[in-house]
Amino acid sequence: NEFINCAATLRDFGFLVENNVTDVGKLVASLNADNSLWVGSVLLYNDILYELGPHELAAALSCVVSDLNRPDIYIAFDASPKVQDFVEQASDMQSRVIASQLANGLTFEVPLDPSFAGLVEAWALGTSWNSLLAMTSMQEGDVIRVLRRVLDILRQIPRLPYVPGERGVGAEIRLNARRALTLMDRFPVSDDLTYSIELDERLEDESMQVFAQGMEEMRTRLIGKSGVSLSEDEHVRSEQLKVNVGWEETYEVDADENAVMWPPLSSPYEVDEDLGYSTYAQEGILEGMDEQEQDDEEEDEEDEEDFKVSKKKRAAGEKDDEDWIRGLGKSLLELFRLLTTAGPGLGKGVESLPGDLRI
């Protein structure tokens, strides 16, 4: 009965004609989401998506894939006006989907929750991890979960089946999805071990160069009213993006030729060309941070550096610490297997184990 009811709902939206799947129906079916009908309808029938920048697209999609229902969550700011306009427009489609489902005896969730949109948009605009956590009462794991669910849907959009004419998902949305992936692909949301974005999924084109020029202003406008001070890390992140996409910015060379003064920074920092991003040349550069906060910031920078080095080694086919850890894991599994099957012989101690495992 549920299968028949689902088919009836799909017919209401033109995804099935009699018992044949239409071309837009195939597009919706290719989506991996809790409610593919709902997410597909948003992508197909919300024209405002074509007016959004990559950071706003990520924030808008967070509204339709969110699965956290926590009324006690605090976030210091809302999403930008365009994202709020999207929510208002999408509410009409939400009503249609819910009405069709109920008419056919279905009760699938049709989420439209803008609660996390501002947080997603701030991360896409280069806000550092520590600053992001300072703006919300959410736990780190919940924040990562929200951001990765957005990444999941963004990764699918460029690979959706092509539909002739103007009935499918347009090229601009597909390109913006890749640009949004580029903006959000940062540690600790993505890494080499638990969640990795492939290089061919990212997009760093001329549009991203233009976007980089206004990135800091957009970030300040979004979160400036939250009362949370931006760290120097946020101020340099838009410059990193400009460097990554090959856009050259004029800068002043300090007396020390190894240091540069990038506007609007007031303190010099070293440029590490091998790693492709900047590290600070002075300790205590972040004013107002206590010693613990400064230690946390340095640990984050070290983790990000390890992540980038590991990524380069893997791209070159070299082994790194993760390969060694995997090998150790296999040895430990074998050790566990032997111990659990030893039976009475376990009392003989480690001397009863093979030589390599005993060592």
Coordinates of C-alpha atoms in Angstrom, one line a residue:
N1 CA 0.0 0.0 0.0
E2 CA 2.8 2.4 0.8
F3 CA 4.4 1.8 -2.6
I4 CA 1.1 2.6 -4.3
N5 CA 0.6 5.7 -2.2
C6 CA 4.2 6.9 -3.0
A7 CA 3.4 6.4 -6.7
A8 CA 0.3 8.4 -6.4
T9 CA 2.2 11.3 -4.8
L10 CA 4.9 11.2 -7.5
R11 CA 2.1 11.5 -10.2
D12 CA 0.8 14.6 -8.5
F13 CA 4.2 16.3 -9.2
G14 CA 4.7 14.9 -12.7
F15 CA 7.5 12.5 -11.7
L16 CA 5.4 9.6 -12.9
V17 CA 3.0 9.4 -15.9
E18 CA 0.9 6.4 -15.5
N19 CA 3.6 3.9 -14.5
N20 CA 6.5 5.5 -16.4
V21 CA 9.2 7.5 -14.8
T22 CA 9.6 10.9 -16.4
D23 CA 13.0 12.6 -17.0
V24 CA 12.5 14.9 -14.0
G25 CA 11.4 11.8 -12.1
K26 CA 14.7 10.2 -12.8
L27 CA 16.5 13.3 -11.5
V28 CA 14.5 13.2 -8.3
A29 CA 15.1 9.4 -7.9
S30 CA 18.8 9.9 -8.2
L31 CA 18.9 12.1 -5.0
N32 CA 20.0 10.4 -1.8
A33 CA 18.0 12.2 0.8
D34 CA 15.5 11.4 3.6
N35 CA 12.7 12.8 1.4
S36 CA 13.9 12.9 -2.2
L37 CA 10.5 14.2 -3.4
W38 CA 10.8 17.3 -1.2
V39 CA 14.5 18.1 -1.9
G40 CA 14.0 17.4 -5.6
S41 CA 10.9 19.7 -5.8
V42 CA 12.9 22.5 -4.1
L43 CA 15.8 22.2 -6.6
L44 CA 13.4 22.0 -9.6
Y45 CA 10.8 24.6 -8.8
N46 CA 12.4 27.4 -6.6
D47 CA 13.7 30.0 -9.1
I48 CA 15.3 32.0 -6.2
L49 CA 18.1 29.5 -6.0
Y50 CA 19.5 31.0 -9.2
E51 CA 19.9 34.3 -7.4
L52 CA 21.9 33.0 -4.5
G53 CA 25.7 33.0 -4.1
P54 CA 27.5 29.8 -3.2
H55 CA 27.4 30.6 0.5
E56 CA 23.7 31.4 0.4
L57 CA 23.0 28.2 -1.6
A58 CA 24.6 26.1 1.1
A59 CA 22.6 27.9 3.8
A60 CA 19.4 27.5 1.8
L61 CA 19.9 23.7 1.4
S62 CA 20.6 23.4 5.1
C63 CA 16.9 24.4 5.7
V64 CA 15.6 21.4 3.7
V65 CA 18.0 18.7 4.9
S66 CA 18.2 19.5 8.6
D67 CA 17.3 16.6 10.9
L68 CA 18.1 18.2 14.3
N69 CA 14.9 19.2 16.1
R70 CA 16.3 21.0 19.2
P71 CA 14.3 24.0 20.3
D72 CA 16.9 24.8 23.0
I73 CA 19.6 25.6 20.5
Y74 CA 21.0 29.1 20.5
I75 CA 22.7 30.7 17.4
A76 CA 23.8 34.3 17.7
F77 CA 22.5 35.5 14.3
D78 CA 20.1 34.6 11.4
A79 CA 20.9 33.9 7.8
S80 CA 21.2 36.7 5.2
P81 CA 18.0 38.2 3.7
K82 CA 18.2 36.2 0.5
V83 CA 18.2 33.0 2.4
Q84 CA 15.2 34.1 4.4
D85 CA 13.4 35.0 1.1
F86 CA 14.2 31.4 -0.1
V87 CA 12.6 30.0 3.1
E88 CA 9.4 32.1 2.5
Q89 CA 9.1 30.9 -1.1
A90 CA 9.9 27.3 -0.2
S91 CA 7.1 27.2 2.4
D92 CA 4.5 27.2 -0.5
M93 CA 6.2 24.1 -2.0
Q94 CA 6.4 22.5 1.5
S95 CA 2.6 22.9 1.9
R96 CA 2.0 21.3 -1.5
V97 CA 4.2 18.3 -0.7
I98 CA 2.7 17.8 2.8
A99 CA -0.9 18.1 1.3
S100 CA -0.1 15.6 -1.4
Q101 CA 1.5 13.1 1.0
L102 CA -1.4 13.4 3.5
A103 CA -4.0 12.9 0.7
N104 CA -2.2 9.7 -0.2
G105 CA -1.7 8.4 3.4
L106 CA 2.0 9.3 3.7
T107 CA 3.7 10.9 6.7
F108 CA 7.3 11.5 5.5
E109 CA 9.0 14.4 7.1
V110 CA 9.1 17.6 5.0
P111 CA 11.7 19.8 6.9
L112 CA 12.0 23.5 6.4
D113 CA 14.1 24.8 9.3
P114 CA 16.2 27.9 8.9
S115 CA 17.7 27.6 12.4
F116 CA 21.1 26.5 11.2
A117 CA 21.2 28.5 8.0
G118 CA 23.2 31.4 9.5
L119 CA 25.8 29.0 11.0
V120 CA 26.2 27.2 7.6
E121 CA 26.5 30.5 5.8
A122 CA 29.1 31.8 8.3
W123 CA 31.2 28.7 7.8
A124 CA 31.0 29.0 4.0
L125 CA 32.2 32.6 4.3
G126 CA 35.4 31.6 6.1
T127 CA 34.6 31.9 9.8
S128 CA 37.1 30.0 11.8
W129 CA 36.0 26.9 13.8
N130 CA 36.6 28.5 17.2
S131 CA 34.6 31.6 16.3
L132 CA 31.8 29.5 14.9
L133 CA 31.5 27.5 18.1
A134 CA 31.5 30.8 20.1
M135 CA 28.3 31.8 18.3
T136 CA 26.2 28.8 19.2
S137 CA 25.2 26.6 22.1
M138 CA 25.5 23.5 19.9
Q139 CA 28.1 20.9 20.6
E140 CA 30.9 20.4 18.1
G141 CA 29.6 17.1 16.9
D142 CA 26.2 18.6 16.1
V143 CA 27.7 21.4 14.2
I144 CA 29.8 19.0 12.1
R145 CA 26.8 16.9 11.5
V146 CA 24.8 19.8 10.2
L147 CA 27.6 21.0 7.9
R148 CA 28.3 17.5 6.5
R149 CA 24.6 17.0 5.7
V150 CA 24.8 20.1 3.6
L151 CA 28.0 18.9 2.0
D152 CA 26.3 15.6 1.2
I153 CA 23.5 17.3 -0.8
L154 CA 25.9 19.8 -2.5
R155 CA 28.1 16.9 -3.7
Q156 CA 25.1 15.3 -5.4
I157 CA 23.8 18.4 -7.3
P158 CA 26.5 18.5 -10.1
R159 CA 26.0 14.8 -10.8
L160 CA 22.2 14.9 -11.2
P161 CA 20.9 13.6 -14.5
Y162 CA 20.6 16.2 -17.3
V163 CA 17.0 17.2 -18.3
P164 CA 16.6 18.9 -21.7
G165 CA 15.2 22.4 -21.8
E166 CA 14.6 24.4 -18.6
R167 CA 12.9 21.7 -16.6
G168 CA 15.9 20.3 -14.8
V169 CA 18.5 21.7 -12.4
G170 CA 20.4 24.5 -14.3
A171 CA 24.1 24.8 -14.9
E172 CA 24.4 27.8 -12.5
I173 CA 23.1 25.9 -9.5
R174 CA 25.4 23.0 -10.4
L175 CA 28.4 25.3 -10.6
N176 CA 27.5 27.1 -7.4
A177 CA 27.2 23.8 -5.6
R178 CA 30.8 23.1 -6.5
R179 CA 31.9 26.6 -5.4
A180 CA 30.1 26.0 -2.1
L181 CA 32.0 22.8 -1.6
T182 CA 35.2 24.7 -2.2
L183 CA 34.3 27.2 0.5
M184 CA 33.2 24.6 3.1
D185 CA 36.0 22.0 2.5
R186 CA 38.0 22.9 5.6
F187 CA 39.2 21.1 8.7
P188 CA 37.6 19.8 10.9
V189 CA 34.4 19.5 8.9
S190 CA 36.3 17.6 6.2
D191 CA 39.5 15.6 6.6
D192 CA 41.4 12.7 5.0
L193 CA 40.0 10.0 7.3
T194 CA 36.3 10.5 8.1
Y195 CA 35.0 12.8 5.4
S196 CA 36.9 13.8 2.3
I197 CA 36.0 16.1 -0.7
E198 CA 37.7 15.1 -3.9
L199 CA 39.6 17.7 -5.9
D200 CA 37.4 17.2 -9.0
E201 CA 34.3 18.1 -6.9
R202 CA 35.7 21.5 -6.1
L203 CA 35.6 24.6 -8.4
E204 CA 37.9 27.6 -8.2
D205 CA 37.0 29.7 -11.3
E206 CA 36.8 33.4 -12.1
S207 CA 33.5 33.8 -10.3
M208 CA 35.3 32.7 -7.1
Q209 CA 37.9 35.5 -7.7
V210 CA 35.1 38.1 -7.7
F211 CA 33.5 36.4 -4.7
A212 CA 36.8 36.5 -2.8
Q213 CA 37.0 40.3 -3.0
G214 CA 33.7 40.8 -1.1
M215 CA 34.0 37.8 1.2
E216 CA 35.2 39.6 4.3
E217 CA 32.6 42.3 4.0
M218 CA 29.8 39.7 3.6
R219 CA 31.1 37.8 6.6
T220 CA 31.2 41.0 8.8
R221 CA 27.8 42.0 7.7
L222 CA 26.4 38.5 8.5
I223 CA 27.8 38.0 12.0
G224 CA 28.8 41.6 13.0
K225 CA 25.7 42.0 15.1
S226 CA 26.4 38.8 17.1
G227 CA 28.8 40.5 19.5
V228 CA 31.5 37.9 18.8
S229 CA 34.8 39.4 17.7
L230 CA 36.3 38.0 14.5
S231 CA 39.8 36.5 14.9
E232 CA 42.6 37.5 12.6
D233 CA 42.2 34.1 11.0
E234 CA 38.9 35.2 9.5
H235 CA 40.4 38.4 8.1
V236 CA 43.1 36.4 6.3
R237 CA 40.8 33.6 5.0
S238 CA 39.4 35.6 2.0
E239 CA 43.0 36.4 1.1
Q240 CA 43.8 32.7 1.1
L241 CA 40.9 32.1 -1.3
K242 CA 42.3 34.8 -3.6
V243 CA 45.7 33.1 -3.6
N244 CA 44.2 29.6 -4.1
V245 CA 42.3 30.7 -7.3
G246 CA 45.3 32.6 -8.7
W247 CA 44.1 36.1 -8.0
E248 CA 46.9 38.5 -7.1
E249 CA 46.3 41.2 -4.5
T250 CA 48.6 44.2 -4.1
Y251 CA 50.4 44.1 -0.8
E252 CA 53.1 46.1 1.1
V253 CA 56.4 44.5 1.8
D254 CA 57.7 45.0 5.4
A255 CA 61.3 45.7 6.3
D256 CA 61.5 41.9 6.8
E257 CA 61.2 40.6 3.3
N258 CA 59.7 37.3 4.7
A259 CA 56.7 39.2 6.1
V260 CA 54.0 41.0 4.2
M261 CA 51.2 43.4 5.2
W262 CA 47.9 42.4 3.7
P263 CA 45.0 44.9 4.2
P264 CA 43.3 45.0 6.6
L265 CA 45.8 43.2 8.9
S266 CA 47.9 45.3 11.2
S267 CA 50.5 42.6 11.9
P268 CA 52.8 40.7 9.6
Y269 CA 52.5 37.0 8.9
E270 CA 54.7 34.6 6.9
V271 CA 53.6 33.1 3.7
D272 CA 54.2 29.4 3.4
E273 CA 54.2 28.7 -0.3
D274 CA 54.5 25.0 0.1
L275 CA 51.4 24.6 2.2
G276 CA 49.5 27.3 0.3
Y277 CA 48.3 29.3 3.3
S278 CA 49.5 31.8 5.8
T279 CA 50.9 31.4 9.3
Y280 CA 51.4 34.2 11.8
A281 CA 55.0 35.4 12.4
Q282 CA 54.3 36.9 15.8
E283 CA 53.1 35.3 19.0
G284 CA 50.2 37.0 20.8
I285 CA 48.9 38.6 17.6
L286 CA 45.3 37.9 18.5
E287 CA 44.5 40.6 21.0
G288 CA 42.1 39.9 23.8
M289 CA 42.7 36.1 23.7
D290 CA 43.7 34.4 26.9
E291 CA 46.5 31.8 27.0
Q292 CA 44.1 28.8 26.7
E293 CA 42.3 30.3 23.7
Q294 CA 45.7 31.0 22.0
D295 CA 46.8 27.4 22.6
D296 CA 43.5 26.2 21.1
E297 CA 44.1 28.4 18.0
E298 CA 47.6 27.1 17.6
E299 CA 46.4 23.5 17.9
D300 CA 43.8 24.1 15.2
E301 CA 46.5 25.5 12.9
E302 CA 48.8 22.5 13.5
D303 CA 45.9 20.1 12.8
E304 CA 45.1 21.9 9.5
E305 CA 48.7 21.9 8.5
D306 CA 48.9 18.1 9.2
F307 CA 45.7 17.7 7.1
K308 CA 47.1 19.5 4.1
V309 CA 50.5 17.7 4.3
S310 CA 48.7 14.3 4.5
K311 CA 46.5 15.3 1.5
K312 CA 49.6 16.1 -0.6
K313 CA 51.3 12.8 0.3
R314 CA 48.3 10.8 -0.7
A315 CA 48.0 12.7 -4.0
A316 CA 51.6 11.8 -4.7
G317 CA 51.0 8.2 -3.8
E318 CA 53.3 8.3 -0.7
K319 CA 52.5 6.6 2.6
D320 CA 51.8 8.7 5.7
D321 CA 51.0 8.2 9.4
E322 CA 47.4 7.1 8.5
D323 CA 48.8 4.1 6.5
W324 CA 50.9 3.1 9.5
I325 CA 47.9 3.4 11.8
R326 CA 45.8 1.2 9.5
G327 CA 48.6 -1.4 9.5
L328 CA 48.7 -1.3 13.3
G329 CA 44.9 -1.7 13.4
K330 CA 45.1 -4.9 11.3
S331 CA 47.7 -6.3 13.7
L332 CA 45.5 -5.5 16.7
L333 CA 42.5 -7.1 15.1
E334 CA 44.6 -10.3 14.5
L335 CA 45.8 -10.1 18.1
F336 CA 42.2 -9.8 19.4
R337 CA 41.1 -12.8 17.2
L338 CA 43.9 -15.0 18.6
L339 CA 43.1 -14.0 22.2
T340 CA 39.4 -14.6 21.9
T341 CA 39.9 -18.0 20.3
A342 CA 42.6 -19.1 22.7
G343 CA 40.2 -20.6 25.3
P344 CA 42.0 -22.3 28.2
G345 CA 45.3 -21.6 26.6
L346 CA 44.9 -17.9 27.3
G347 CA 46.2 -18.5 30.8
K348 CA 49.6 -19.2 29.3
G349 CA 50.0 -15.4 28.8
V350 CA 51.7 -13.6 25.9
E351 CA 54.4 -16.3 25.6
S352 CA 51.8 -18.5 23.8
L353 CA 51.4 -15.9 21.0
P354 CA 53.4 -15.9 17.7
G355 CA 56.7 -14.0 17.9
D356 CA 55.7 -10.9 15.8
L357 CA 52.5 -10.3 17.8
R358 CA 54.3 -11.0 21.1
I359 CA 56.8 -8.2 20.2

